[in-house]
Amino acid sequence: MDAVDTHVIVVGAGPVGLMLAGELRLGGAEVIVLETRDAPTTESRASTLHARTMELLDQRGLLDGLGAPPREPMGHFGGVPLSLDLPSPHPGQWKVPQIRTEELLGTWATGLGADLRRGHEVTGLAQHPYHVTVEARGPGGPVRLTARYVVGCDGERSAVRRLAGFEFPGHDAERELIRADVDGVEIPNRRFQRLPGGLAIAARRGDGVTRVMVHEFGRAARERSAEPEFAEIAEAWRNVTGEDITGGTPLWVNAFGDASRHAGRYRDRRVLLAGDAAHQQMPIGGQALNLGLQDAVNLGWKLAATALGRAAPGLLDSYHRERHEVGRRVLGNISAQARLLLGGPEVEALRSVFGELIGYERVRAHLAGMISGLDIRYEADPDAHPLTGARLPYAEPGTAGGLGAALGPLRAGRGVLLVFPGPDAAALAGAARSRAGSVDTVTVPAVPEGGEPAGVPALLVRPDGYVAWAGGDPAGLTAALDRWFRADGADASAGSAGDPAGKAGRPAAAPTTTPPTTPTTRTPQRVDRSAPMGNLTGKTALVTGASRGMGRATAERLAREGALVAVHYSTGADAAAEVVAGIEKDGGRAFAVRAELGVPGDVHELFLALEQGLKERTGSTELNILVNNAGVMGGVKPEDTTPEQFDRLFAVNAKAPFFIIQRALANIPDGGRIVNISSGLTKFANPDEIAYAMSKGAVEMLALHYAKLLGPRNITINSVAPGITRNDNPLFDIPEAVEAMSGLSAFNRVGEPRDVADIIAFLASDDARWITGSFVDATGGTLLG
Ligand code: NAP
């Protein structure tokens, strides 16, 4: 059985399932999410996001989508007030209704290409050596899907857990709180108020709705097959507070007890559990949702890397080891809190001693770290650097050294090696080169005195933001990398974690709707490097912005010379497909890759698709020729240029080429070629294009400085500066305009895309091996005087 419908099926589209789906997509895995409900929930069960969850959302660039949620620095431990303030960019707890969190994560995950299928109730599950079969009742009848892995994110009553036979030991609820959202009542707010008959909590929201929660001391939890009636909570409320809330309108009523259950293992072969499916606990202080979201962030990158054969053996097993231990600890503190909160007069003495202890800063910080998730440390060797296993250190702005530099790669869900200045910096950066498919290397400025992390030459940060390794020994770094990711291009069948080679294929008619960038895993077809073609036979090339104009002409020319060409585009999918089809019709080889440049995660997206395309066709991710052609024009007078327009010009024209080169160097072998497209406007004036010309001036610096760095590897890098060259601009349809523009060239015509493509093809050839760091005028003798 070689064919599967997708890499991973996630069951449950609550916050945990959606977070996991997004993380899997970032890691390049295809994912189908099956959800029983036809529409998103309208209930807001959980409403608290803690500091560590906020950091994780921030890490993925998701915080803007939450707006400015209210922050409460004060939390509680079993109802005893506790300040949650700790060093973090997002200290305290943040009030975000669950519907909002779900909406945000749903938009994110589906935007990344997760295939969310609502109205599907999972009814069957069977494990096989290389895949899992899932049966579901769908809106159109029974559905049967296969995947490499299945993850149950389907809550306390998880169908996946039951169908896969996981044990879920623990105890049922002994005591319970009943709660309701009530409209139209005027009662005072009560914060964990202990009255003689019980515990009462009332919090009026901005929309006038009051959430009430009540527990009568000594009253045992009831066996419930449905949510309680409002009359029951109104009666309990009256018994405890003396207040009558029967005149209010209940919007939502629910009971939750102190049941505590914990799956003994989070993974059984190809089935995994996350969130409440793995651990049931009393939702005190919002820890349940946060614990689940953090399960998802821990699991996503590991599972994606495993499903795609990029993971080191054993990586996936670290999910259970790390998260089960965190779950055990959280369940423990919740159990303790439940006693303090729901116990009657018998716990008063304990509560008062506890209240005194919380007065000690170390005790407070300890408990706050536990509840906020900021104290989580994953397994590390005893002699490892103290930062190992902890979250990427936070330091006050201004003392953060280069830690902010990790955010770009983390946003794209990649690992990152931060290298600080020092004698071994080059060796450390070099050690990570073989993992460039999974880990970005960023060289950062020295940490200012007193800043964090002090005296560490390099930090290896996992895609989930935890430190995998810290130190200065390149051999130690290599060993750490070996524990997480296979070397790029390594045979995944060699170990146990990846899918066996040849077993990772998808069926010809995969039912998933996937974006063009989505990696697929067809059997590699090797390039016939002996085929007698042009002077680039056997080479591979990436041309950015190749859906039209000079990029298209360059892609066609390089393909005619025998290169396998990646035709990059952003919005012109049809145009790019046409370019590929044209090349193939002429006997050449090409494939399209989509990525919008100049936006966060652009380079990651580009290389995900590029490497997949190369791997499928050549069996390797080697790239011989890179042409940075994609660009945007300005056409705005300097006085009208806005900061946003300026930033956009630089982001697409200058920043993207820089980071594409930085990333591509891991794939470019000795003797490679890089060509960057500049513009004649760096040599002759046009006041309407100052900002554009500045961005092109910046791009020219790449050739000068990189030429020196790359000379020892015989990689050449040059700038090509076109003059006025025909493209889709309507100006070229106006004969008078064309005539006027033609007059600027010594040849009395405008340039054609092929004029420039031929120059680029020359620079990409072996004949141009002695040209590097140079500026090549491709303006057709414009404004010679
Ligand atoms: P063009 O016809 O305008 O096409 C631009 C290409 O770049 C398209 O393939 C487009 O992709 C891609 N692109 C634009 N913005 C992008 C973004 N944000 N992310 C990803 N791709 C993006 O180009 P051209 O006129 O041939 O120019 C090519 C290069 O030469 C540019 O760098 C330009 O600045 C430079 N240049 C042009 C002239 C000239 O007169 N034409 C003169 C001097 C220099 P989609 O269409 O798929 O979105």
PDB file of C-alpha atoms in Angstrom, residues 51 89 115 152 160 237 303 327 332 334 344 366 391 426 431 458 466 507 534 548 588 598 605 619 630 656 664 729 750:
ATOM      1  CA  ALA A  51       2.272  34.253  28.511  1.00  0.00           C
ATOM      2  CA  PRO A  89       7.114  40.122  26.132  1.00  0.00           C
ATOM      3  CA  ASP A 115      -7.826  20.975   4.100  1.00  0.00           C
ATOM      4  CA  GLY A 152      -6.567  12.913  17.808  1.00  0.00           C
ATOM      5  CA  VAL A 160      -9.403   8.592  18.047  1.00  0.00           C
ATOM      6  CA  TRP A 237     -26.331  30.525  43.420  1.00  0.00           C
ATOM      7  CA  LEU A 303       5.512  15.138  12.798  1.00  0.00           C
ATOM      8  CA  GLY A 327       1.052  17.256  31.185  1.00  0.00           C
ATOM      9  CA  GLY A 332      -0.639  17.786  39.384  1.00  0.00           C
ATOM     10  CA  ILE A 334      -4.556  21.492  38.838  1.00  0.00           C
ATOM     11  CA  GLY A 344     -14.909  23.409  52.328  1.00  0.00           C
ATOM     12  CA  HIS A 366       7.691  29.408  40.860  1.00  0.00           C
ATOM     13  CA  ARG A 391      12.647  28.646  25.676  1.00  0.00           C
ATOM     14  CA  ALA A 426      32.408  30.351  10.408  1.00  0.00           C
ATOM     15  CA  ALA A 431      28.236  22.833  10.585  1.00  0.00           C
ATOM     16  CA  ALA A 458      25.947  29.876  19.137  1.00  0.00           C
ATOM     17  CA  TYR A 466      13.085  25.997  22.531  1.00  0.00           C
ATOM     18  CA  PRO A 507      -1.950   8.468  -5.206  1.00  0.00           C
ATOM     19  CA  GLY A 534      23.028  22.903 -24.805  1.00  0.00           C
ATOM     20  CA  ARG A 548       6.547  37.042 -17.744  1.00  0.00           C
ATOM     21  CA  GLY A 588      13.039  21.224 -22.154  1.00  0.00           C
ATOM     22  CA  GLY A 598       8.889  40.686   0.211  1.00  0.00           C
ATOM     23  CA  GLU A 605       7.964  29.170   0.998  1.00  0.00           C
ATOM     24  CA  GLY A 619      16.916  13.212  -6.556  1.00  0.00           C
ATOM     25  CA  ALA A 630      11.594  39.399  -9.763  1.00  0.00           C
ATOM     26  CA  ALA A 656      14.371  39.221  -0.979  1.00  0.00           C
ATOM     27  CA  ALA A 664      20.463  29.270  -1.773  1.00  0.00           C
ATOM     28  CA  ASN A 729       3.321  47.903 -19.314  1.00  0.00           C
ATOM     29  CA  VAL A 750      13.553  49.390 -26.979  1.00  0.00           C
TER      30      VAL A 750
END
